[in-house]
Backbone as a chain_set.jsonl record, in Angstrom:
{"seq": "MKCDRCNVNIGSGEERDHFGQTLCEDCYMEALSPVKTCDPWAVHSAKIFEMHAGEDAMLTPIQQEILRILKENGPMEPSILLQKVKGNLQLKDLEREFSTLRHMEKVRGKKEGQKVLWILW", "coords": {"N": [[29.697, 14.288, -7.283], [28.266, 12.418, -5.99], [25.04, 11.853, -3.494], [25.814, 9.855, -0.887], [23.61, 7.91, 0.598], [21.417, 7.883, -1.586], [22.703, 7.957, -3.707], [22.578, 9.962, -5.526], [23.079, 12.763, -8.459], [24.853, 15.492, -7.314], [25.078, 18.611, -7.062], [27.898, 21.237, -7.766], [29.046, 23.058, -4.479], [26.219, 21.243, -3.251], [26.467, 19.703, -1.684], [26.037, 18.09, 1.28], [27.245, 17.587, 4.452], [26.897, 14.898, 6.81], [27.365, 13.134, 9.998], [30.166, 12.569, 8.82], [29.135, 11.647, 6.152], [27.729, 11.84, 3.274], [25.904, 14.076, 2.501], [22.75, 14.667, -0.411], [20.712, 17.167, -0.559], [17.922, 16.356, 0.143], [18.135, 13.931, 1.15], [19.493, 14.972, 3.551], [17.468, 16.823, 4.276], [16.505, 15.151, 5.114], [17.821, 13.438, 7.477], [17.875, 14.951, 9.295], [15.381, 15.255, 10.098], [13.536, 13.069, 10.866], [11.134, 10.765, 10.463], [8.673, 9.48, 12.59], [6.529, 8.173, 14.096], [5.219, 6.849, 16.798], [4.339, 9.512, 18.611], [3.577, 11.43, 21.184], [3.068, 13.796, 21.247], [2.984, 15.312, 19.014], [0.165, 13.9, 18.263], [-1.653, 15.057, 20.334], [-0.786, 17.75, 19.451], [-2.511, 17.564, 16.653], [-4.745, 17.071, 17.365], [-6.066, 18.395, 18.591], [-5.676, 20.994, 17.171], [-7.692, 19.317, 15.355], [-9.311, 19.957, 16.338], [-10.414, 22.66, 16.287], [-9.976, 23.302, 13.227], [-12.004, 21.495, 12.189], [-13.012, 18.012, 11.209], [-11.902, 16.903, 8.264], [-10.566, 18.932, 6.946], [-7.969, 19.169, 7.317], [-6.992, 17.332, 5.544], [-4.294, 15.939, 3.004], [-4.716, 15.561, -0.586], [-3.71, 12.8, -0.816], [-3.54, 11.525, 1.526], [-5.954, 11.297, 1.925], [-7.124, 9.119, 0.109], [-5.512, 7.266, 1.056], [-6.504, 6.305, 3.295], [-8.89, 5.782, 2.285], [-8.588, 4.065, 0.896], [-7.9, 2.238, 2.402], [-10.17, 1.752, 3.827], [-11.804, 0.558, 2.228], [-10.171, -1.874, 1.449], [-9.715, -3.078, 3.533], [-6.617, -4.364, 6.214], [-3.761, -3.073, 5.668], [-0.179, -3.934, 4.144], [2.447, -2.015, 3.856], [3.796, -1.998, 1.477], [1.694, -3.021, 0.014], [0.531, -1.325, -0.501], [1.485, 0.983, -1.366], [1.364, 0.298, -4.367], [-1.199, 0.037, -4.965], [-1.79, 2.991, -4.456], [-2.652, 6.386, -5.736], [-0.278, 7.987, -8.296], [2.985, 9.617, -7.68], [5.163, 7.929, -5.846], [7.34, 7.419, -3.228], [8.065, 4.696, -1.391], [9.283, 5.551, 1.207], [7.904, 8.633, 1.021], [5.182, 8.147, 1.177], [5.073, 6.441, 4.098], [5.991, 8.452, 5.865], [3.69, 9.96, 5.379], [1.545, 8.341, 6.472], [2.524, 8.418, 8.986], [2.156, 11.116, 9.134], [-0.829, 10.866, 9.164], [-1.359, 8.967, 11.311], [-0.326, 10.476, 13.792], [-3.24, 11.439, 13.443], [-4.429, 9.704, 14.811], [-5.84, 8.153, 13.164], [-5.11, 5.97, 11.157], [-3.454, 3.245, 12.247], [-0.853, 1.326, 12.895], [-0.048, -2.402, 13.182], [0.411, -5.275, 13.642], [1.238, -9.051, 12.681], [2.15, -11.733, 12.875], [4.709, -11.689, 11.836], [4.304, -9.865, 9.866], [3.812, -6.351, 9.486], [0.721, -4.633, 9.409], [-0.73, -2.092, 8.018], [-3.551, -0.28, 9.13], [-7.159, 0.547, 10.113], [-7.964, 4.097, 12.307]], "CA": [[29.866, 13.694, -6.656], [27.686, 10.968, -5.422], [25.116, 11.848, -2.195], [25.959, 8.293, 0.094], [22.4, 7.266, 1.455], [20.253, 7.809, -2.464], [23.358, 7.663, -5.193], [21.945, 10.496, -6.586], [24.07, 12.893, -8.782], [25.059, 16.536, -6.621], [26.225, 19.701, -8.128], [29.03, 21.072, -6.789], [28.172, 23.501, -3.319], [25.083, 21.917, -2.861], [26.16, 18.952, -1.215], [25.361, 19.044, 2.509], [27.853, 16.6, 5.087], [26.054, 15.007, 7.887], [28.105, 12.878, 10.435], [31.009, 11.349, 7.95], [28.217, 11.64, 4.628], [27.735, 13.605, 1.409], [24.684, 13.977, 1.088], [21.751, 15.406, -1.705], [19.292, 17.723, 0.397], [16.573, 15.787, 0.023], [18.487, 12.865, 2.164], [19.83, 15.698, 4.846], [16.233, 16.918, 5.763], [15.213, 13.334, 5.919], [18.295, 12.839, 8.269], [17.586, 15.798, 10.797], [13.731, 15.347, 10.992], [13.118, 11.961, 10.26], [10.169, 9.608, 10.393], [8.935, 9.386, 14.206], [5.385, 7.963, 14.16], [4.922, 7.248, 17.857], [5.411, 11.003, 19.637], [2.742, 11.982, 21.899], [3.482, 15.686, 21.9], [2.748, 15.767, 17.906], [-0.864, 13.749, 18.988], [-1.244, 16.371, 21.087], [-0.139, 18.509, 18.663], [-3.127, 17.323, 15.998], [-6.263, 16.652, 17.843], [-6.561, 20.503, 19.565], [-6.211, 21.701, 15.37], [-8.058, 18.895, 14.626], [-10.825, 20.492, 17.069], [-10.616, 23.991, 15.246], [-10.244, 23.223, 11.675], [-12.063, 20.293, 11.206], [-11.396, 16.912, 10.302], [-11.262, 16.374, 6.322], [-10.358, 19.754, 6.409], [-6.372, 19.089, 7.104], [-6.014, 15.955, 5.081], [-4.319, 15.73, 1.747], [-4.883, 14.171, -1.486], [-2.181, 12.085, -0.679], [-3.779, 11.053, 2.639], [-7.306, 11.094, 2.168], [-6.994, 7.937, -0.712], [-4.906, 6.3, 1.574], [-8.191, 6.244, 4.307], [-10.184, 5.063, 0.836], [-7.952, 2.242, 0.21], [-7.366, 1.633, 3.933], [-11.408, 1.607, 4.127], [-12.263, 0.277, 1.254], [-9.483, -3.337, 0.951], [-8.952, -3.902, 4.828], [-5.515, -3.836, 6.663], [-2.36, -3.924, 4.542], [1.136, -4.216, 4.295], [2.807, -0.599, 3.026], [4.342, -2.331, 0.581], [0.768, -2.985, -1.239], [-0.547, -0.215, -0.295], [2.168, 2.14, -2.178], [1.741, 0.639, -5.168], [-2.03, 1.306, -4.512], [-1.407, 4.855, -4.712], [-1.889, 6.412, -7.13], [0.585, 9.419, -7.942], [4.812, 8.833, -7.829], [5.481, 8.21, -3.82], [7.867, 6.836, -3.565], [8.119, 4.058, 0.637], [10.027, 7.173, 2.716], [6.755, 9.143, 1.044], [3.575, 7.411, 1.818], [5.33, 6.378, 5.409], [6.022, 10.798, 5.915], [2.324, 10.199, 5.325], [1.852, 7.737, 7.415], [3.106, 9.156, 10.525], [1.192, 12.243, 10.059], [-2.29, 10.561, 9.831], [-1.112, 8.455, 12.378], [-0.156, 11.539, 15.012], [-4.056, 12.757, 13.914], [-5.661, 9.36, 15.114], [-6.288, 7.863, 11.737], [-3.965, 4.395, 10.739], [-2.41, 2.734, 12.542], [0.121, -0.08, 12.982], [-0.323, -3.401, 13.28], [1.942, -6.985, 13.71], [0.724, -10.613, 12.478], [3.146, -13.014, 13.199], [6.049, -10.247, 10.787], [4.346, -9.011, 9.287], [3.463, -4.993, 9.501], [-0.135, -3.973, 9.096], [-1.499, -0.207, 8.739], [-5.313, -0.875, 9.299], [-7.779, 2.06, 9.702], [-7.335, 3.505, 14.2]], "C": [[28.197, 13.943, -5.831], [26.243, 11.321, -4.019], [25.484, 9.979, -1.783], [25.037, 7.948, 0.273], [21.404, 7.227, -0.496], [21.143, 7.771, -3.879], [22.931, 9.16, -6.223], [22.611, 11.493, -6.835], [24.368, 14.653, -7.783], [25.867, 17.451, -6.728], [26.87, 20.29, -7.146], [28.526, 22.075, -5.691], [26.593, 22.834, -3.669], [25.378, 20.906, -2.317], [26.12, 18.995, 0.38], [25.91, 17.607, 2.894], [26.725, 17.025, 6.816], [26.732, 13.539, 8.411], [28.581, 11.751, 10.18], [30.12, 12.068, 6.83], [27.819, 12.279, 4.316], [26.612, 13.695, 0.683], [23.793, 14.689, 0.494], [20.59, 16.829, -0.234], [18.194, 17.194, 1.361], [16.134, 14.847, 1.556], [18.613, 13.214, 2.997], [18.935, 15.995, 4.402], [16.01, 15.743, 5.586], [16.34, 13.254, 6.666], [17.483, 14.098, 9.719], [16.159, 16.117, 11.107], [13.525, 13.747, 9.63], [10.821, 10.867, 10.442], [9.433, 9.244, 11.428], [6.92, 8.937, 14.321], [4.525, 7.892, 15.992], [5.811, 8.847, 18.381], [3.49, 12.061, 19.979], [1.903, 13.465, 22.077], [2.03, 16.021, 20.127], [0.846, 15.19, 17.833], [-1.805, 14.855, 19.227], [-2.251, 17.341, 20.092], [-2.483, 19.113, 16.87], [-4.034, 16.731, 16.397], [-6.432, 17.766, 18.305], [-6.405, 21.077, 18.052], [-6.788, 20.964, 14.85], [-9.796, 19.572, 14.572], [-11.501, 22.39, 16.239], [-10.888, 23.644, 13.715], [-11.285, 22.959, 11.102], [-12.171, 19.525, 10.938], [-11.3, 17.114, 9.115], [-10.331, 18.219, 6.087], [-8.69, 19.919, 5.856], [-6.203, 18.09, 6.513], [-5.912, 16.17, 3.622], [-4.764, 14.674, 0.659], [-4.972, 13.396, -1.607], [-2.829, 11.119, 0.483], [-5.614, 10.934, 2.898], [-7.46, 9.488, 0.487], [-6.38, 7.358, 0.244], [-6.155, 5.699, 2.731], [-8.451, 5.282, 3.213], [-9.688, 3.593, 0.873], [-8.366, 1.569, 1.641], [-9.311, 1.109, 3.813], [-12.002, -0.044, 3.871], [-11.394, -1.214, 1.239], [-9.373, -3.354, 2.736], [-7.298, -3.669, 5.38], [-3.826, -3.764, 5.62], [-0.878, -3.917, 4.851], [1.453, -2.562, 3.785], [3.286, -0.888, 1.715], [2.943, -2.779, -0.781], [-0.627, -1.862, -1.095], [-0.223, 1.057, -1.213], [1.479, 0.851, -3.858], [0.293, -0.036, -5.792], [-2.802, 2.146, -4.841], [-1.249, 5.344, -5.981], [-1.451, 8.389, -7.096], [2.245, 8.422, -7.946], [4.701, 8.646, -5.96], [5.898, 7.368, -4.045], [8.593, 5.927, -1.77], [8.388, 5.065, 1.324], [8.351, 7.893, 2.89], [5.489, 8.896, 1.826], [4.104, 7.055, 3.299], [5.111, 7.404, 6.315], [4.583, 10.257, 6.349], [0.921, 10.057, 6.378], [1.375, 8.245, 8.912], [2.197, 10.262, 10.837], [-0.654, 11.491, 10.353], [-1.861, 9.442, 10.706], [-1.166, 8.967, 14.339], [-1.98, 12.034, 14.713], [-5.044, 11.72, 14.638], [-6.488, 8.125, 13.95], [-5.978, 6.529, 11.077], [-3.038, 3.998, 12.678], [-1.452, 1.505, 12.146], [0.15, -0.861, 13.446], [0.075, -4.867, 13.25], [1.595, -8.056, 14.254], [2.183, -11.422, 11.53], [4.503, -11.987, 12.28], [5.517, -10.019, 10.659], [3.781, -8.207, 9.515], [2.188, -4.408, 8.905], [-0.415, -2.437, 9.4], [-2.744, -0.584, 7.416], [-5.726, 0.971, 9.912], [-7.741, 2.549, 11.527], [-9.464, 2.619, 14.088]], "O": [[27.469, 14.84, -5.406], [26.74, 10.677, -3.095], [25.306, 9.073, -2.597], [25.327, 6.766, 0.092], [20.606, 6.289, -0.517], [20.596, 7.607, -4.969], [23.029, 9.229, -7.448], [23.174, 11.843, -5.798], [23.169, 14.885, -7.628], [27.087, 17.372, -6.579], [26.666, 20.098, -5.947], [27.3, 22.123, -5.797], [25.764, 23.553, -4.226], [24.247, 20.49, -2.069], [26.184, 20.148, 0.805], [25.548, 16.598, 2.29], [26.25, 17.967, 7.449], [26.772, 12.663, 7.547], [28.275, 10.618, 10.551], [30.473, 13.226, 6.609], [27.455, 13.342, 4.82], [26.238, 13.592, -0.485], [23.956, 15.833, 0.917], [19.982, 16.74, 0.832], [17.783, 17.377, 2.507], [15.21, 14.777, 2.367], [18.179, 12.501, 3.902], [19.03, 15.346, 3.361], [14.982, 15.328, 6.121], [15.941, 12.159, 7.063], [16.79, 13.879, 10.712], [15.734, 16.887, 11.967], [13.442, 13.539, 8.419], [9.592, 10.793, 10.447], [9.423, 8.025, 11.257], [6.208, 9.845, 14.751], [3.587, 8.601, 16.355], [6.984, 9.203, 18.491], [2.741, 12.827, 19.373], [0.902, 13.952, 22.603], [0.922, 16.554, 20.07], [0.11, 16.049, 17.348], [-2.554, 15.404, 18.419], [-3.448, 17.59, 19.948], [-3.105, 20.109, 16.499], [-4.301, 15.686, 15.803], [-7.65, 17.943, 18.312], [-7.361, 21.814, 17.807], [-6.888, 21.251, 13.657], [-10.738, 19.691, 13.789], [-12.566, 22.9, 15.893], [-11.99, 23.755, 13.178], [-11.749, 23.49, 10.093], [-11.439, 19.422, 9.954], [-10.25, 17.703, 8.856], [-9.614, 18.486, 5.123], [-8.211, 20.388, 4.824], [-5.112, 17.59, 6.788], [-6.883, 16.48, 2.932], [-5.059, 13.487, 0.796], [-5.855, 12.819, -2.24], [-2.62, 9.914, 0.35], [-6.242, 10.555, 3.887], [-8.663, 9.325, 0.286], [-7.087, 6.359, 0.379], [-6.493, 4.516, 2.728], [-8.21, 4.079, 3.316], [-10.204, 2.475, 0.875], [-9.041, 0.554, 1.814], [-9.509, -0.102, 3.711], [-12.352, -1.041, 4.503], [-12.235, -2.041, 0.886], [-8.388, -4.058, 2.956], [-6.738, -2.694, 4.879], [-3.15, -4.643, 5.085], [-0.55, -3.887, 6.037], [0.49, -1.961, 3.31], [3.185, -0.027, 0.841], [3.099, -2.837, -2.001], [-1.818, -1.691, -1.354], [-1.019, 1.872, -1.681], [0.682, 1.72, -4.213], [0.359, -0.593, -6.887], [-3.942, 2.207, -5.3], [-0.454, 5.132, -6.896], [-1.846, 9.388, -6.495], [2.528, 7.236, -8.113], [4.122, 9.364, -5.145], [5.447, 6.481, -4.769], [9.457, 6.499, -1.105], [7.555, 5.458, 2.141], [7.663, 7.918, 3.911], [5.018, 9.402, 2.845], [3.257, 7.562, 4.035], [4.338, 7.398, 7.274], [4.319, 10.123, 7.544], [0.009, 10.76, 6.814], [0.346, 8.368, 9.576], [1.635, 10.539, 11.897], [-1.39, 11.585, 11.335], [-2.784, 8.681, 10.413], [-1.578, 8.472, 15.388], [-2.375, 12.893, 15.501], [-6.127, 12.113, 15.073], [-7.521, 7.476, 14.116], [-6.882, 6.083, 10.371], [-2.416, 4.444, 13.643], [-1.488, 0.905, 11.072], [0.427, -0.614, 14.62], [-0.349, -5.401, 12.226], [1.516, -8.351, 15.447], [2.753, -11.56, 10.448], [5.39, -11.993, 13.132], [5.394, -9.251, 11.613], [2.715, -8.629, 9.961], [2.356, -3.684, 7.924], [-0.375, -1.787, 10.445], [-2.918, -0.851, 6.227], [-5.074, 2.005, 10.057], [-7.52, 1.595, 12.273], [-9.918, 1.982, 15.039]]}, "num_chains": 1, "name": "protein.A"}
């Protein structure tokens, strides 16, 4: 059996049903917890946590790299940033990291014409 979203083979008994779609565990988790960049409660929680934990204590290596790349290169499209980030990330993984950084008010999106650029806060 194959996942209806990513076409990966799913072992017997490992499939998940979500609104008529047969999904693998990863796609099922993504369907249940979609990325939300504009979430006032997440921003509030991140800011409170940052006050108590310290600014850099809560950044993952990938998040630190995203900030470094944007600081050195300026605004860029997500697809270009994905090429510059070390590691084996997919765009959806990068978007999840961006969402977390957005909640911390470290990065934001900016529209220029038809393009959406990611920039430092």
